[in-house]
mmCIF file of C-alpha atoms in Angstrom:
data_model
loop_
_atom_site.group_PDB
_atom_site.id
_atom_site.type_symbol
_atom_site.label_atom_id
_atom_site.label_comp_id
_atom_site.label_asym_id
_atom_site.label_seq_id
_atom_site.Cartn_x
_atom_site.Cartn_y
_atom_site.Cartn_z
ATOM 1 C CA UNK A 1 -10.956 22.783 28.881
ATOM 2 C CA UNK A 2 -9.340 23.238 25.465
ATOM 3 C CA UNK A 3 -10.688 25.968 25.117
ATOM 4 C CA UNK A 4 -9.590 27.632 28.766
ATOM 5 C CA UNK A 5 -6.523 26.294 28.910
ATOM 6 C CA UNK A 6 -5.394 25.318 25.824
ATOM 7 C CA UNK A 7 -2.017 24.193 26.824
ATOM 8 C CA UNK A 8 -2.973 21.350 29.369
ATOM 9 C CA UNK A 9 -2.459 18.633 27.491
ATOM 10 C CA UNK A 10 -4.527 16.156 29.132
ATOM 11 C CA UNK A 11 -7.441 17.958 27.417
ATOM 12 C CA UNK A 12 -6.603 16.148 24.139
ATOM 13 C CA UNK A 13 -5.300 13.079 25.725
ATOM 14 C CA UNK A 14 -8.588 11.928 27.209
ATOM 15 C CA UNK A 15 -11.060 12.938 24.254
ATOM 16 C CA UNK A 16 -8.949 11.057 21.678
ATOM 17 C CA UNK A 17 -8.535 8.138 23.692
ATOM 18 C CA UNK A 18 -12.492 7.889 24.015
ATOM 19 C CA UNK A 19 -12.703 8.705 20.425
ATOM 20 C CA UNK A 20 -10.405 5.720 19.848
ATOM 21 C CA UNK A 21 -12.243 3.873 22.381
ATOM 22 C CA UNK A 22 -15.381 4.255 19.976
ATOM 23 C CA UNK A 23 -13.556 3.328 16.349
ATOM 24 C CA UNK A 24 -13.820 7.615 15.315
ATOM 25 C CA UNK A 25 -10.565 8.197 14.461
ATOM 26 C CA UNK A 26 -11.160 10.634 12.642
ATOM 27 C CA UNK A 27 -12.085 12.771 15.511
ATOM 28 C CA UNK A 28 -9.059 11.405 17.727
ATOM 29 C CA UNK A 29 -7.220 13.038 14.961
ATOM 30 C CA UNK A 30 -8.896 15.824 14.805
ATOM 31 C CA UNK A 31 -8.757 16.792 18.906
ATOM 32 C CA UNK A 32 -4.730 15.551 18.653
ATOM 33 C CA UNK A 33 -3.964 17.642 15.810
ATOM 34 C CA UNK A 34 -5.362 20.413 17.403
ATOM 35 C CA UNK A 35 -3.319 20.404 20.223
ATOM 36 C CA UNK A 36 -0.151 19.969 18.474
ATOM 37 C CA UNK A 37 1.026 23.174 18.823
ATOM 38 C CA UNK A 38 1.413 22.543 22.622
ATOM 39 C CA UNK A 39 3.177 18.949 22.191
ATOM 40 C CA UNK A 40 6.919 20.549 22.655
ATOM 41 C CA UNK A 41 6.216 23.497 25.351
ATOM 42 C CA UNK A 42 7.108 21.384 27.941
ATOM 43 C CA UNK A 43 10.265 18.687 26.578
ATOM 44 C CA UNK A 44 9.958 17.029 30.347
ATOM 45 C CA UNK A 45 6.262 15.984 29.643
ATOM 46 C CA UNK A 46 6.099 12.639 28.409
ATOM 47 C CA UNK A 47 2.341 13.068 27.610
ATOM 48 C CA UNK A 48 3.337 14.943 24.411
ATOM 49 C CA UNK A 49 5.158 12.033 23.332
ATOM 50 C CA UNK A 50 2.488 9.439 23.593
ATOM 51 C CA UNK A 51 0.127 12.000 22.057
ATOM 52 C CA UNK A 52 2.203 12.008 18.511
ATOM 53 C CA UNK A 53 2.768 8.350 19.193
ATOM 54 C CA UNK A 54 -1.796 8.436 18.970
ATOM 55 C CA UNK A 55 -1.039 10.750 16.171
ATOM 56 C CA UNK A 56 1.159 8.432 14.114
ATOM 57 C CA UNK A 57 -0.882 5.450 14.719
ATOM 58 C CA UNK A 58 -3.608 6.587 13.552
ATOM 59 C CA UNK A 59 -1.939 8.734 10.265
ATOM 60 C CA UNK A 60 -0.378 5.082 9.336
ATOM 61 C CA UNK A 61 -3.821 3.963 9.634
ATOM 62 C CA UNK A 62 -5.485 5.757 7.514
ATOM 63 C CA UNK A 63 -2.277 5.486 4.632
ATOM 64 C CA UNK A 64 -0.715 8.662 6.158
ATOM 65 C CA UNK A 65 2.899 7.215 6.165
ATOM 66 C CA UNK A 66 5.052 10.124 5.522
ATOM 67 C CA UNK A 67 2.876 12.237 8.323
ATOM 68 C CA UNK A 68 2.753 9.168 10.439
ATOM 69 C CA UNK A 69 6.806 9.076 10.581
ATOM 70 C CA UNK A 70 6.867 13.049 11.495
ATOM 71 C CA UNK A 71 4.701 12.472 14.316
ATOM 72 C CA UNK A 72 6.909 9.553 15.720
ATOM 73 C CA UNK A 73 9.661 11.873 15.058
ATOM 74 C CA UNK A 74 8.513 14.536 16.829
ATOM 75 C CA UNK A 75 7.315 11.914 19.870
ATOM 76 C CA UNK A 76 11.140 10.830 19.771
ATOM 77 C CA UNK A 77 12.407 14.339 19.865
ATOM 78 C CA UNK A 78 10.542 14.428 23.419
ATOM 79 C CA UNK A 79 11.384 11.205 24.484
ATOM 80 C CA UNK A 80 14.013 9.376 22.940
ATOM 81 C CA UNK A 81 13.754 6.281 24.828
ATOM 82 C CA UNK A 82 10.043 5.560 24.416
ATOM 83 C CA UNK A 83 9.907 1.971 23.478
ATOM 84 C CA UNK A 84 6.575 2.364 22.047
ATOM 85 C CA UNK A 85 7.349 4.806 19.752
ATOM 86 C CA UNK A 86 10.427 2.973 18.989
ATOM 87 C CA UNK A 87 8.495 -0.396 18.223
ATOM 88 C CA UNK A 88 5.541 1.309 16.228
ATOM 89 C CA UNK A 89 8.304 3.442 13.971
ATOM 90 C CA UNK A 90 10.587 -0.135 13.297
ATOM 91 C CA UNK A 91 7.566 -1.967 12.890
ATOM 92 C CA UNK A 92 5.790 0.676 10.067
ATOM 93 C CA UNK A 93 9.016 1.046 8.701
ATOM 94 C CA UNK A 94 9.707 -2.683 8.271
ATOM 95 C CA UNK A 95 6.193 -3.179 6.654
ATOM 96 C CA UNK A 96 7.306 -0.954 3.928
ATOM 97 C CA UNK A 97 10.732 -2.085 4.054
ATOM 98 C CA UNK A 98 12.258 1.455 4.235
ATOM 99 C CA UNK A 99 15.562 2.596 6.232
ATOM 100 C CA UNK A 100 15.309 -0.607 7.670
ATOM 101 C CA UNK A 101 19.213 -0.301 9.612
ATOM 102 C CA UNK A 102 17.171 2.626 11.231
ATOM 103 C CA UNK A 103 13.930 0.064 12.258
ATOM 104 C CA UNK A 104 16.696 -2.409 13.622
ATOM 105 C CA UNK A 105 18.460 0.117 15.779
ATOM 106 C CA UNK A 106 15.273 1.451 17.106
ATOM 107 C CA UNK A 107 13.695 -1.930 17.980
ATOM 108 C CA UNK A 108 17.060 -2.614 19.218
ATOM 109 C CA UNK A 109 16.213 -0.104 21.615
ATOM 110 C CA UNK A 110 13.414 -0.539 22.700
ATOM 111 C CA UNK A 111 14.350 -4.437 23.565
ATOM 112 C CA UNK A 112 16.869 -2.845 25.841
ATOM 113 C CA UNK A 113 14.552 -0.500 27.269
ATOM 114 C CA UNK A 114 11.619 -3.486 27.760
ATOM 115 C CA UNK A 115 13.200 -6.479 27.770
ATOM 116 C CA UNK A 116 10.855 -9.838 26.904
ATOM 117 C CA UNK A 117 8.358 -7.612 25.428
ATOM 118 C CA UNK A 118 6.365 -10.283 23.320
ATOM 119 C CA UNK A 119 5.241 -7.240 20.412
ATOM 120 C CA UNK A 120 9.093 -6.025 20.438
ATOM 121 C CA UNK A 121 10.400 -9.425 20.232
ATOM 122 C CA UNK A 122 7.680 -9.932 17.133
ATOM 123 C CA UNK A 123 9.169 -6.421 15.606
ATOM 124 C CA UNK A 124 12.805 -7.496 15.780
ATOM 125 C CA UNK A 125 12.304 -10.569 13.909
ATOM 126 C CA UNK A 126 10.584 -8.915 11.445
ATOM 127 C CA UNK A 127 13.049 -6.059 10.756
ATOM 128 C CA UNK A 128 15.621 -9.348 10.959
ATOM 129 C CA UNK A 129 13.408 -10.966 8.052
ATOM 130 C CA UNK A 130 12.805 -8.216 6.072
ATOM 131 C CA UNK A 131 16.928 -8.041 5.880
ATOM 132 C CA UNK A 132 17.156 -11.593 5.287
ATOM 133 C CA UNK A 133 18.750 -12.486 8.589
ATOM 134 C CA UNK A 134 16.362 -15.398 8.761
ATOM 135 C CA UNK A 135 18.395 -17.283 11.541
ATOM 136 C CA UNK A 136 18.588 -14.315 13.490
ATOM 137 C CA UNK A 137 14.876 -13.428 13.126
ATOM 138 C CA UNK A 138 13.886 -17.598 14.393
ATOM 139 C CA UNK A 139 15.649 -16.738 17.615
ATOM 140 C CA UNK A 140 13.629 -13.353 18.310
ATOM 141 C CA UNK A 141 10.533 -14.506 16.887
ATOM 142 C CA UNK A 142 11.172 -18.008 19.532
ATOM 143 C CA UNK A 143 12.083 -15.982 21.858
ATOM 144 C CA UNK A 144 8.779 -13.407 21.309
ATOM 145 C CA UNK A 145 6.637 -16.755 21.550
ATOM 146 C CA UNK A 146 8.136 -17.651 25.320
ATOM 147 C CA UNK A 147 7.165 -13.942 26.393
ATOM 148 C CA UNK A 148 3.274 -14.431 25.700
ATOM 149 C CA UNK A 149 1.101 -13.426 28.284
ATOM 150 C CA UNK A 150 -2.343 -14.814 28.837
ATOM 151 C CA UNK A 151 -4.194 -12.716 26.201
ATOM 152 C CA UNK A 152 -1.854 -11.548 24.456
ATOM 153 C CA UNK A 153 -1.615 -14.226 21.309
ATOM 154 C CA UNK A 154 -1.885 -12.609 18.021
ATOM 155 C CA UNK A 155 -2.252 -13.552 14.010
ATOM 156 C CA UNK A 156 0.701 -11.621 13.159
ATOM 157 C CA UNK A 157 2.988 -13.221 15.592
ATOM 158 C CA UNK A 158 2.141 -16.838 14.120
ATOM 159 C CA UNK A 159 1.806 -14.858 10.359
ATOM 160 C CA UNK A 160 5.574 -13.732 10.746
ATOM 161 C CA UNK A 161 6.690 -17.125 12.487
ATOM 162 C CA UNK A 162 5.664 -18.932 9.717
ATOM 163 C CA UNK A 163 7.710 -16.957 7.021
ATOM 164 C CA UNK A 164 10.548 -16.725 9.029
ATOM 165 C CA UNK A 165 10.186 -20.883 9.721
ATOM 166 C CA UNK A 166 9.925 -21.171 5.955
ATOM 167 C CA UNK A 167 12.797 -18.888 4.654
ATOM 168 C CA UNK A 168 15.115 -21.300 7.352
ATOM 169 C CA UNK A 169 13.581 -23.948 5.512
ATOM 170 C CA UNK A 170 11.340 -25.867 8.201
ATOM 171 C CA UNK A 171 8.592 -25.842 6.499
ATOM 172 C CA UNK A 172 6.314 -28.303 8.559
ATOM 173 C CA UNK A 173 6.334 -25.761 11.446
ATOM 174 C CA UNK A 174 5.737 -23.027 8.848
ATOM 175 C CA UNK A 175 2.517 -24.797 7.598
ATOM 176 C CA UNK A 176 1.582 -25.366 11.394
ATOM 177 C CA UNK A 177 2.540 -21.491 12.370
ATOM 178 C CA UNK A 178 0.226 -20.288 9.360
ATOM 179 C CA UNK A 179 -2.469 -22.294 9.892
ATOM 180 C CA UNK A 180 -2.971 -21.120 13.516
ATOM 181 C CA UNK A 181 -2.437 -17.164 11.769
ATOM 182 C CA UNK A 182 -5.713 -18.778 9.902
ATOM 183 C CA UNK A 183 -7.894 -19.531 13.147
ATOM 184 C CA UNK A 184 -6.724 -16.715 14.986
ATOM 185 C CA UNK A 185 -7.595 -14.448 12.354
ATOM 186 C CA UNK A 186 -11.174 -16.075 11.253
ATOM 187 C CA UNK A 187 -11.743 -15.552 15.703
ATOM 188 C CA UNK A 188 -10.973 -11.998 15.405
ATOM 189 C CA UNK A 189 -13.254 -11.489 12.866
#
C-alpha cells in the first residue's frame, strides 16, 4: 500500500501500531518516519496528528527529546486541541523541567478539552510540583486519584502523590503513597 499509494496514511498507521504492539520500535519508527512527508497534505486529517504524536513517543523513548518535541509540534500544528499530544508534550517537558509555563498551559488544555482524565489530572500536578505549587499540585493529584478507572492504577500516579504529599509536609501519607509506587512497580515487573 505504501508503496501504491503513498499518501494514504493509514498505511503507516496500522504497521507501526503492530510494530508497537510487538515491543519493535524501531521499526514503528522506521514505517512513521517514512511517511512523514504526507503528515501535513491534508491539515483536516487528524490521523497525521496522532501519527507524530507515535512519532514523539517513541523519539522520547529512545532519548530523542529535541526530535520528540518537533514531532509533537508538528502533531499540534494539525490539531491544536489534541489532548494527547497536549498531555504527552507537558508531561516530557515537566520530566526535564523545561518551559514548564508552556507544560502548564498545555495540560491546562487538555483538562479543558477531557475533563477528569485520571493521566491529565496526574500531568497537572506534576507540572504544579515541578513549579513548586505544592498545594495546588495535592488538589490535582486528589483529584486524578477520584478519576481512576478499573485498570487504570499506575506507579507513577502513587510515585508523584507521594512527593507532592511530602513537599506539603504530610509525610505519613507520603510514606503510604510510595510504598504502594513500590508494589505496583515490583507487579509490573
Amino acid at each position: 500500500g505504501q508503496y501504491y499509494d503513498p499518501r494514504m496514511l493509514d498505511y503507516y498507521h496500522l504497521p507501526a501500531i503492530f510494530y508497537l504492539s510487538e515491543g519493535d520500535d524501531d521499526a514503528a519508527l522506521a514505517t512513521l518516519e517514512r511517511g512523514e512527508p504526507y503528515y501535513m497534505e491534508n491539515p483536516d486529517d487528524s490521523l497525521g496528528a496522532e501519527l507524530y504524536n507515535l512519532m514523539g513517543d517513541i523519539y522520547h523513548e529512545q532519548g530523542k527529546l529535541e526530535r520528540c518535541y518537533a514531532a509533537y509540534d508538528s502533531a499540534l500544528a494539525l490539531v491544536p486541541d489534541n489532548p494527547s499530544v497536549l498531555n504527552n508534550y507537558a508531561y516530557f517537558l515537566s520530566l526535564e523541567k523545561k518551559d514548564l509555563n508552556r507544560a502548564l498551559s498545555m495540560i491546562h488544555r487538555a483538562n479543558e478539552l477531557s475533563p477528569n482524565n485520571a493521566s491529565y489530572l496526574d500531568t497537572y500536578a506534576w507540572v504544579l510540583y515541578q513549579l513548586g505549587q505544592y498545594t495546588q499540585a495535592k488538589i490535582y493529584i486528589d483529584q486524578a486519584f477520584a478519576a481512576i478507572t478499573e485498570g487504570e492504577e499506575s506507579s507513577t500516579y502513587y510515585q508523584h502523590a507521594g512527593d507532592i504529599y511530602w513537599k506539603i509536609g504530610d509525610k505519613q501519607r507520603a510514606r503510604t503513597f510510595w510504598q504502594r509506587a513500590k508494589e505496583l512497580e515490583q507487579a509490573e515487573q
